């Protein structure tokens, strides 16, 4: 079982770096001994791990890619299969799903990760946490939030996603203080409450941990969804970023100034297209190294997600680096008539129009091997005049002319929840994603 150091966040930067360097050296020795993938990787790239003595030395090692894990999934396993106690998988939105195998120690690490996230938000053992997200279908996040709450000593209610009436009934009956949910669903909860005369502002709910979608812009101000929630409801909202492969989350503290790294659980770098570290504050690809993972640890793994780093101390007293909201995924960039677009940018424009009830953005390749963009929209008032107004607005805001299809809410929901899906999908990429 990994050793925890709850106070490392508050140490000075030199102590944090020393602590992480020792963890890194432990990881390199472990990979060379136990990982078939990294044994071959070190040999093929002439890597002598004994020459990696500092975090800066990591640049001598080429990154590990999504493709590596997809094509050599089981070569990353560092333990005998009899030691695996849980299998999870990625959602497969970037191609073939990846299996992540966890040991008992990894499950404890996962719980500790969310324990740290909860404490950053000011949650303690007196809280009641309602999980409005999937806890089945090999979904890691639901399991992490559940086990982290138990490590904290808080009460947990597993409501799962959807069904606003049930969510509100549970909140009032159980006196829920914290909700974990997708932020766009919070908007639907508010709308349902207003339509059914529920006095949601007098509920016991104090805060929402927003998963799966940004609630802040790149300058850390609230985006359209975040502002829509706060304008209606004086509730604390926190954003978080995580992935199954890295088994770690970057979660905001009460200051709302970026997602804090857990230094005992992960190393983070932000690199340009050539593998060089970008200056602090500049956008690059997040590359992570897991610390303390036993089953399938990763070394310099390219997440594909774009962000920037904030190295300055936070007003909360922590001296760990923070990452910005995710700009988008490199592989999900849409190139349309010379204009580069990322899904979060498109979502922000769509979320700004109150007339839009829901939407799905789809990108595909055409016969000329360039991108085609289609936006499916359901309107709250689907009149012809409203449809034309929305189309004009989108063409002007996006500065390109995607195909816009106005449809009904049921069709949108069918697109969002495809067979086997674990969460609502608002971006569908029909291009070849395993590149």
Short mmCIF file of C-alpha atoms in Angstrom, two decimals:
data_model
loop_
_atom_site.label_atom_id
_atom_site.label_comp_id
_atom_site.label_asym_id
_atom_site.label_seq_id
_atom_site.Cartn_x
_atom_site.Cartn_y
_atom_site.Cartn_z
CA UNK A 1 0.00 0.00 0.00
CA UNK A 2 1.37 3.41 -0.97
CA UNK A 3 2.33 5.84 1.76
CA UNK A 4 0.36 9.09 1.88
CA UNK A 5 1.74 12.53 2.62
CA UNK A 6 -1.24 14.81 3.13
CA UNK A 7 0.86 17.90 3.88
CA UNK A 8 3.18 17.77 0.86
CA UNK A 9 1.00 20.34 -0.99
CA UNK A 10 1.92 22.98 1.58
CA UNK A 11 5.68 22.41 1.54
CA UNK A 12 7.92 24.77 -0.39
CA UNK A 13 8.60 24.03 -4.06
CA UNK A 14 12.07 22.62 -3.37
CA UNK A 15 10.66 20.07 -0.91
CA UNK A 16 7.88 19.13 -3.33
CA UNK A 17 10.39 18.61 -6.16
CA UNK A 18 12.67 16.52 -3.92
CA UNK A 19 9.70 14.40 -2.87
CA UNK A 20 8.58 13.87 -6.48
CA UNK A 21 12.10 13.10 -7.67
CA UNK A 22 12.36 10.24 -5.16
CA UNK A 23 8.97 8.95 -6.34
CA UNK A 24 10.13 9.17 -9.96
CA UNK A 25 13.28 7.13 -9.31
CA UNK A 26 11.16 4.48 -7.55
CA UNK A 27 8.88 4.37 -10.59
CA UNK A 28 11.72 3.99 -13.09
CA UNK A 29 13.21 1.09 -11.16
CA UNK A 30 9.78 -0.53 -10.91
CA UNK A 31 9.10 -0.17 -14.65
CA UNK A 32 12.47 -1.61 -15.61
CA UNK A 33 11.84 -4.60 -13.39
CA UNK A 34 8.12 -5.27 -13.98
CA UNK A 35 6.83 -3.64 -17.19
CA UNK A 36 7.21 -5.55 -20.46
CA UNK A 37 6.29 -2.44 -22.44
CA UNK A 38 8.81 -0.14 -20.73
CA UNK A 39 11.55 -2.77 -20.72
CA UNK A 40 11.29 -2.87 -24.52
CA UNK A 41 10.78 0.89 -24.70
CA UNK A 42 13.95 1.64 -22.72
CA UNK A 43 15.95 -0.81 -24.81
CA UNK A 44 14.65 0.47 -28.17
CA UNK A 45 15.36 4.08 -27.21
CA UNK A 46 18.71 3.41 -25.50
CA UNK A 47 17.44 4.74 -22.19
CA UNK A 48 19.62 4.21 -19.14
CA UNK A 49 17.22 4.89 -16.27
CA UNK A 50 20.14 5.39 -13.87
CA UNK A 51 20.96 8.60 -15.73
CA UNK A 52 17.52 9.99 -14.89
CA UNK A 53 18.22 11.63 -11.54
CA UNK A 54 15.97 14.71 -11.67
CA UNK A 55 12.56 15.63 -13.02
CA UNK A 56 14.27 17.75 -15.67
CA UNK A 57 16.06 14.60 -16.90
CA UNK A 58 12.68 13.18 -17.93
CA UNK A 59 13.02 14.98 -21.25
CA UNK A 60 15.55 12.28 -22.24
CA UNK A 61 12.67 9.79 -22.42
CA UNK A 62 10.24 9.94 -25.38
CA UNK A 63 6.55 10.20 -24.44
CA UNK A 64 4.17 7.25 -24.31
CA UNK A 65 1.22 7.64 -26.65
CA UNK A 66 -2.44 6.65 -26.70
CA UNK A 67 -1.60 4.41 -29.64
CA UNK A 68 1.01 2.57 -27.54
CA UNK A 69 -1.59 1.66 -24.95
CA UNK A 70 -4.25 0.75 -27.52
CA UNK A 71 -1.95 -1.57 -29.43
CA UNK A 72 0.03 -3.03 -26.50
CA UNK A 73 -2.48 -2.75 -23.70
CA UNK A 74 -1.46 -5.82 -21.69
CA UNK A 75 2.26 -5.17 -22.02
CA UNK A 76 1.74 -2.28 -19.56
CA UNK A 77 0.61 -4.67 -16.82
CA UNK A 78 3.25 -4.91 -14.07
CA UNK A 79 1.64 -7.56 -11.85
CA UNK A 80 0.35 -11.07 -12.19
CA UNK A 81 -3.32 -11.12 -13.21
CA UNK A 82 -4.18 -12.83 -9.94
CA UNK A 83 -3.39 -9.51 -8.22
CA UNK A 84 -5.97 -7.57 -10.27
CA UNK A 85 -9.08 -6.75 -8.25
CA UNK A 86 -10.85 -4.35 -10.64
CA UNK A 87 -11.01 -3.82 -14.39
CA UNK A 88 -12.10 -0.48 -15.84
CA UNK A 89 -11.89 0.91 -19.34
CA UNK A 90 -11.82 4.22 -21.15
CA UNK A 91 -14.95 5.38 -22.93
CA UNK A 92 -13.39 4.73 -26.34
CA UNK A 93 -14.11 8.22 -27.67
CA UNK A 94 -10.64 8.36 -29.23
CA UNK A 95 -10.70 4.86 -30.69
CA UNK A 96 -10.46 1.34 -29.32
CA UNK A 97 -11.23 1.26 -25.57
CA UNK A 98 -8.27 0.77 -23.27
CA UNK A 99 -8.44 -1.61 -20.30
CA UNK A 100 -6.99 -0.32 -17.04
CA UNK A 101 -6.30 -3.05 -14.48
CA UNK A 102 -6.14 -2.07 -10.80
CA UNK A 103 -4.69 -3.87 -7.80
CA UNK A 104 -5.92 -3.49 -4.24
CA UNK A 105 -3.23 -0.85 -3.72
CA UNK A 106 -4.41 1.01 -6.83
CA UNK A 107 -7.97 1.11 -5.50
CA UNK A 108 -6.69 2.58 -2.25
CA UNK A 109 -4.69 5.14 -4.25
CA UNK A 110 -7.80 5.99 -6.27
CA UNK A 111 -9.81 6.54 -3.11
CA UNK A 112 -7.03 8.70 -1.67
CA UNK A 113 -6.99 10.76 -4.87
CA UNK A 114 -10.66 11.70 -4.48
CA UNK A 115 -10.23 12.11 -0.73
CA UNK A 116 -7.72 14.85 -1.55
CA UNK A 117 -10.09 16.35 -4.12
CA UNK A 118 -12.96 16.46 -1.63
CA UNK A 119 -10.82 18.07 1.07
CA UNK A 120 -9.68 20.77 -1.39
CA UNK A 121 -13.36 21.64 -1.80
CA UNK A 122 -13.90 21.93 1.95
CA UNK A 123 -15.88 18.68 2.24
CA UNK A 124 -15.57 16.65 5.46
CA UNK A 125 -17.08 13.65 7.25
CA UNK A 126 -20.23 15.60 8.11
CA UNK A 127 -21.22 15.96 4.44
CA UNK A 128 -23.72 13.94 2.42
CA UNK A 129 -22.46 13.38 -1.13
CA UNK A 130 -24.92 12.56 -3.92
CA UNK A 131 -23.34 10.88 -6.95
CA UNK A 132 -25.40 11.72 -10.04
CA UNK A 133 -23.10 9.81 -12.37
CA UNK A 134 -22.61 6.28 -13.67
CA UNK A 135 -21.22 3.78 -11.19
CA UNK A 136 -21.29 0.79 -13.54
CA UNK A 137 -20.14 -0.03 -17.11
CA UNK A 138 -16.45 -0.16 -16.11
CA UNK A 139 -16.51 3.59 -15.38
CA UNK A 140 -13.62 4.61 -13.13
CA UNK A 141 -14.88 8.05 -12.07
CA UNK A 142 -17.99 6.82 -10.27
CA UNK A 143 -15.98 4.26 -8.34
CA UNK A 144 -13.35 6.86 -7.43
CA UNK A 145 -15.85 9.37 -6.07
CA UNK A 146 -17.65 6.63 -4.15
CA UNK A 147 -14.54 5.21 -2.50
CA UNK A 148 -13.04 8.64 -1.84
CA UNK A 149 -16.18 9.66 0.04
CA UNK A 150 -15.90 6.57 2.22
CA UNK A 151 -12.25 7.30 2.97
CA UNK A 152 -13.35 10.79 3.99
CA UNK A 153 -16.05 9.34 6.24
CA UNK A 154 -18.86 11.18 4.45
CA UNK A 155 -22.24 9.63 3.66
CA UNK A 156 -22.85 8.66 0.01
CA UNK A 157 -26.02 8.43 -2.07
CA UNK A 158 -25.71 6.68 -5.44
CA UNK A 159 -28.53 8.14 -7.51
CA UNK A 160 -26.85 7.76 -10.90
CA UNK A 161 -27.38 10.23 -13.78
CA UNK A 162 -30.62 11.78 -14.99
CA UNK A 163 -34.19 11.84 -13.58
CA UNK A 164 -34.41 15.37 -12.11
CA UNK A 165 -37.51 14.54 -10.05
CA UNK A 166 -35.69 11.73 -8.26
CA UNK A 167 -32.58 13.86 -7.74
CA UNK A 168 -34.58 16.65 -6.08
CA UNK A 169 -36.58 14.23 -3.97
CA UNK A 170 -33.34 12.66 -2.74
CA UNK A 171 -31.71 16.02 -2.03
CA UNK A 172 -34.58 17.14 0.17
CA UNK A 173 -35.15 13.81 1.91
CA UNK A 174 -31.49 12.99 2.59
CA UNK A 175 -30.32 16.59 3.11
CA UNK A 176 -27.59 16.27 0.50
CA UNK A 177 -24.81 18.84 0.86
CA UNK A 178 -22.63 17.97 -2.16
CA UNK A 179 -23.66 16.89 -5.67
CA UNK A 180 -21.28 15.31 -8.19
CA UNK A 181 -22.71 15.79 -11.67
CA UNK A 182 -22.18 17.03 -15.22
CA UNK A 183 -22.71 20.83 -15.16
CA UNK A 184 -25.17 20.86 -18.07
CA UNK A 185 -27.34 18.53 -15.96
CA UNK A 186 -27.32 21.14 -13.17
CA UNK A 187 -28.98 23.53 -15.63
CA UNK A 188 -31.66 20.90 -16.26
CA UNK A 189 -32.14 20.44 -12.51
CA UNK A 190 -32.68 24.17 -12.10
CA UNK A 191 -35.13 24.28 -15.03
CA UNK A 192 -37.06 21.32 -13.64
CA UNK A 193 -37.21 22.93 -10.20
CA UNK A 194 -38.53 26.20 -11.62
CA UNK A 195 -41.14 24.45 -13.76
CA UNK A 196 -42.34 22.39 -10.79
CA UNK A 197 -42.19 25.15 -8.17
CA UNK A 198 -39.37 23.55 -6.18
CA UNK A 199 -37.60 26.06 -3.95
CA UNK A 200 -34.14 24.78 -4.82
CA UNK A 201 -32.42 27.83 -3.30
CA UNK A 202 -33.58 26.68 0.13
CA UNK A 203 -32.29 23.15 -0.29
CA UNK A 204 -29.45 21.71 1.81
CA UNK A 205 -27.11 21.63 -1.22
CA UNK A 206 -23.97 23.73 -0.70
CA UNK A 207 -21.73 22.78 -3.59
CA UNK A 208 -21.45 20.92 -6.88
CA UNK A 209 -18.39 19.07 -8.18
CA UNK A 210 -18.72 19.52 -11.95
CA UNK A 211 -17.37 16.64 -14.03
CA UNK A 212 -17.03 16.03 -17.76
CA UNK A 213 -17.48 19.65 -18.91
CA UNK A 214 -15.70 22.94 -18.31
CA UNK A 215 -17.34 25.55 -16.09
CA UNK A 216 -14.53 28.07 -16.62
CA UNK A 217 -12.95 29.82 -19.57
CA UNK A 218 -9.22 29.79 -20.19
CA UNK A 219 -8.89 33.01 -18.12
CA UNK A 220 -10.52 31.13 -15.20
CA UNK A 221 -13.68 33.21 -15.27
CA UNK A 222 -16.93 31.26 -15.34
CA UNK A 223 -18.03 30.25 -18.83
CA UNK A 224 -21.63 30.28 -20.06
CA UNK A 225 -22.64 27.11 -18.20
CA UNK A 226 -20.88 28.15 -14.99
CA UNK A 227 -22.36 31.63 -15.11
CA UNK A 228 -25.84 30.27 -15.89
CA UNK A 229 -25.67 28.17 -12.72
CA UNK A 230 -24.31 30.95 -10.50
CA UNK A 231 -26.75 33.57 -11.83
CA UNK A 232 -29.64 31.36 -10.74
CA UNK A 233 -28.20 29.78 -7.63
CA UNK A 234 -25.64 31.01 -5.09
CA UNK A 235 -24.00 27.60 -4.83
CA UNK A 236 -20.27 26.80 -4.88
CA UNK A 237 -19.16 25.07 -8.07
CA UNK A 238 -15.85 23.26 -8.53
CA UNK A 239 -14.35 21.86 -11.71
CA UNK A 240 -12.15 18.81 -12.05
CA UNK A 241 -10.15 17.06 -14.77
CA UNK A 242 -9.14 13.41 -14.87
CA UNK A 243 -8.74 10.36 -17.09
CA UNK A 244 -8.90 6.62 -16.51
CA UNK A 245 -5.35 6.08 -17.74
CA UNK A 246 -3.75 8.44 -15.22
CA UNK A 247 -6.00 7.35 -12.32
CA UNK A 248 -5.67 10.85 -10.86
CA UNK A 249 -7.68 14.08 -10.82
CA UNK A 250 -6.80 17.77 -10.93
CA UNK A 251 -9.45 19.51 -8.81
CA UNK A 252 -10.07 23.14 -7.92
CA UNK A 253 -9.87 24.40 -4.37
CA UNK A 254 -12.22 27.04 -3.00
CA UNK A 255 -10.20 29.77 -4.74
CA UNK A 256 -11.28 28.49 -8.19
CA UNK A 257 -7.90 29.20 -9.76
CA UNK A 258 -7.17 25.99 -11.67
CA UNK A 259 -6.94 22.29 -10.95
CA UNK A 260 -4.36 21.42 -8.28
CA UNK A 261 -1.94 18.59 -8.92
CA UNK A 262 -1.64 15.87 -6.26
CA UNK A 263 2.19 15.75 -6.08
CA UNK A 264 2.32 12.32 -4.44
CA UNK A 265 0.20 10.84 -7.24
CA UNK A 266 1.32 12.39 -10.52
CA UNK A 267 3.99 14.42 -12.31
CA UNK A 268 2.74 16.88 -14.94
CA UNK A 269 4.44 18.48 -17.93
CA UNK A 270 3.03 20.69 -20.68
CA UNK A 271 4.82 20.20 -24.01
CA UNK A 272 4.71 21.65 -27.51
CA UNK A 273 4.39 19.62 -30.73
CA UNK A 274 8.13 18.91 -30.66
CA UNK A 275 8.21 17.56 -27.10
CA UNK A 276 9.69 20.69 -25.54
CA UNK A 277 8.33 22.23 -22.35
CA UNK A 278 6.30 25.34 -23.08
CA UNK A 279 6.78 28.44 -20.90
CA UNK A 280 4.40 28.72 -17.96
CA UNK A 281 1.12 30.25 -19.08
CA UNK A 282 1.42 29.04 -22.68
CA UNK A 283 -0.83 26.31 -24.06
CA UNK A 284 0.57 22.86 -24.77
CA UNK A 285 -0.27 19.19 -24.39
CA UNK A 286 -0.56 17.79 -20.88
CA UNK A 287 1.86 14.90 -20.35
CA UNK A 288 1.63 12.96 -17.10
CA UNK A 289 3.68 10.41 -15.16
CA UNK A 290 1.77 8.37 -12.59
CA UNK A 291 3.29 7.90 -9.14
CA UNK A 292 2.29 5.06 -6.85
CA UNK A 293 0.36 3.05 -9.46
CA UNK A 294 1.05 -0.68 -9.15
CA UNK A 295 -0.95 -2.33 -11.93
CA UNK A 296 -0.50 -0.16 -15.03
CA UNK A 297 1.77 2.82 -14.31
CA UNK A 298 2.54 5.31 -17.07
CA UNK A 299 5.69 7.31 -17.86
CA UNK A 300 5.35 10.59 -19.77
CA UNK A 301 1.93 9.70 -21.14
CA UNK A 302 0.52 12.10 -23.73
CA UNK A 303 -3.05 12.80 -22.65
CA UNK A 304 -3.88 14.61 -25.89
CA UNK A 305 -5.45 17.41 -23.82
CA UNK A 306 -4.40 21.04 -24.20
CA UNK A 307 -3.94 23.36 -21.22
CA UNK A 308 -1.43 25.66 -19.55
CA UNK A 309 0.33 25.53 -16.18
CA UNK A 310 0.12 28.02 -13.32
CA UNK A 311 3.20 27.57 -11.08
CA UNK A 312 2.57 30.40 -8.62
CA UNK A 313 1.38 29.57 -5.08
CA UNK A 314 -2.38 29.49 -4.62
CA UNK A 315 -4.17 31.72 -2.12
CA UNK A 316 -5.32 28.52 -0.39
CA UNK A 317 -1.73 28.05 0.83
CA UNK A 318 -0.79 25.17 -1.46
CA UNK A 319 2.45 25.45 -3.44
CA UNK A 320 1.60 22.84 -6.04
CA UNK A 321 1.23 23.71 -9.70
CA UNK A 322 -2.27 24.04 -11.17
CA UNK A 323 -3.55 23.43 -14.67
CA UNK A 324 -6.00 25.57 -16.58
CA UNK A 325 -9.34 24.38 -17.93
CA UNK A 326 -8.84 22.04 -20.88
CA UNK A 327 -8.93 23.89 -24.21
CA UNK A 328 -9.70 20.69 -26.11
CA UNK A 329 -8.07 17.52 -27.36
CA UNK A 330 -5.43 17.73 -30.06
CA UNK A 331 -7.04 14.82 -31.91
CA UNK A 332 -10.46 16.49 -31.78
CA UNK A 333 -9.39 19.70 -33.49
CA UNK A 334 -11.68 20.47 -36.41
CA UNK A 335 -10.09 22.20 -39.41
CA UNK A 336 -12.81 23.86 -41.46
CA UNK A 337 -11.88 26.10 -44.38
CA UNK A 338 -8.68 27.24 -42.68
CA UNK A 339 -10.28 27.79 -39.28
CA UNK A 340 -9.26 25.63 -36.31
CA UNK A 341 -12.04 24.77 -33.86
CA UNK A 342 -12.13 22.69 -30.69
CA UNK A 343 -15.32 21.17 -29.25
CA UNK A 344 -15.29 23.30 -26.05
CA UNK A 345 -15.20 26.46 -28.20
CA UNK A 346 -18.22 25.28 -30.17
CA UNK A 347 -20.06 24.22 -27.01
CA UNK A 348 -19.53 27.66 -25.47
CA UNK A 349 -21.14 29.34 -28.48
CA UNK A 350 -24.08 26.91 -28.43
CA UNK A 351 -24.55 27.25 -24.67
CA UNK A 352 -24.81 31.02 -25.03
CA UNK A 353 -28.18 30.80 -26.81
CA UNK A 354 -31.10 30.24 -24.46
CA UNK A 355 -33.25 29.19 -27.43
CA UNK A 356 -31.20 25.98 -27.86
CA UNK A 357 -32.55 23.10 -25.78
CA UNK A 358 -29.73 20.67 -26.60
CA UNK A 359 -27.23 19.77 -29.28
CA UNK A 360 -24.68 17.35 -30.72
CA UNK A 361 -21.59 18.29 -32.74
CA UNK A 362 -20.36 15.78 -35.32
CA UNK A 363 -17.21 15.85 -37.43
CA UNK A 364 -16.46 13.52 -40.34
CA UNK A 365 -14.07 13.27 -43.28
CA UNK A 366 -15.17 13.98 -46.85
CA UNK A 367 -13.95 12.70 -50.22
CA UNK A 368 -11.19 15.31 -50.23
CA UNK A 369 -9.95 14.08 -46.82
CA UNK A 370 -10.84 17.36 -45.15
CA UNK A 371 -13.23 17.88 -42.22
CA UNK A 372 -16.99 18.29 -42.46
CA UNK A 373 -18.79 19.72 -39.44
CA UNK A 374 -22.46 19.05 -38.69
CA UNK A 375 -24.32 20.52 -35.72
CA UNK A 376 -27.61 18.91 -34.67
CA UNK A 377 -29.79 21.26 -32.63
CA UNK A 378 -33.08 20.95 -30.76
CA UNK A 379 -34.82 24.26 -30.14
CA UNK A 380 -37.10 25.10 -27.25
CA UNK A 381 -39.43 26.83 -29.72
CA UNK A 382 -38.86 25.17 -33.12
CA UNK A 383 -40.44 27.75 -35.41
CA UNK A 384 -39.00 28.52 -38.83
CA UNK A 385 -38.08 32.06 -37.82
CA UNK A 386 -36.23 30.81 -34.74
CA UNK A 387 -34.40 28.21 -36.83
CA UNK A 388 -33.15 30.80 -39.28
CA UNK A 389 -32.06 33.09 -36.44
CA UNK A 390 -30.03 30.32 -34.81
CA UNK A 391 -28.37 29.38 -38.10
CA UNK A 392 -27.37 32.99 -38.74
CA UNK A 393 -26.03 33.31 -35.20
CA UNK A 394 -23.88 30.18 -35.51
CA UNK A 395 -22.48 31.09 -38.90
CA UNK A 396 -21.47 34.49 -37.58
CA UNK A 397 -20.08 33.24 -34.25
CA UNK A 398 -18.09 30.31 -35.67
CA UNK A 399 -16.87 32.35 -38.67
CA UNK A 400 -17.44 29.26 -40.82
CA UNK A 401 -20.57 27.63 -42.24
CA UNK A 402 -21.06 24.10 -40.85
CA UNK A 403 -24.15 22.13 -41.77
CA UNK A 404 -26.82 22.86 -39.18
CA UNK A 405 -29.68 20.40 -38.76
CA UNK A 406 -32.65 21.43 -36.63
CA UNK A 407 -34.29 18.37 -35.11
CA UNK A 408 -36.31 17.31 -32.06
CA UNK A 409 -35.08 16.70 -28.52
CA UNK A 410 -35.67 12.94 -28.73
CA UNK A 411 -33.37 12.63 -31.75
CA UNK A 412 -30.69 14.62 -29.94
CA UNK A 413 -30.94 12.36 -26.88
CA UNK A 414 -30.62 9.27 -29.10
CA UNK A 415 -27.42 10.69 -30.59
CA UNK A 416 -26.06 11.56 -27.14
CA UNK A 417 -26.68 8.17 -25.53
CA UNK A 418 -25.59 5.52 -27.98
CA UNK A 419 -25.66 1.83 -27.15
CA UNK A 420 -23.07 1.00 -24.51
CA UNK A 421 -22.45 4.69 -23.73
CA UNK A 422 -21.68 5.53 -20.07
CA UNK A 423 -22.25 9.25 -20.32
CA UNK A 424 -23.83 11.88 -22.52
CA UNK A 425 -21.82 12.42 -25.71
CA UNK A 426 -21.99 15.88 -27.28
CA UNK A 427 -19.07 15.49 -29.70
CA UNK A 428 -19.03 12.64 -32.22
CA UNK A 429 -15.83 12.15 -34.19
CA UNK A 430 -16.37 9.92 -37.24
CA UNK A 431 -12.85 10.43 -38.54
CA UNK A 432 -10.17 7.76 -38.18
CA UNK A 433 -9.25 8.27 -34.52
CA UNK A 434 -6.42 5.74 -34.09
CA UNK A 435 -3.58 7.61 -35.73
#
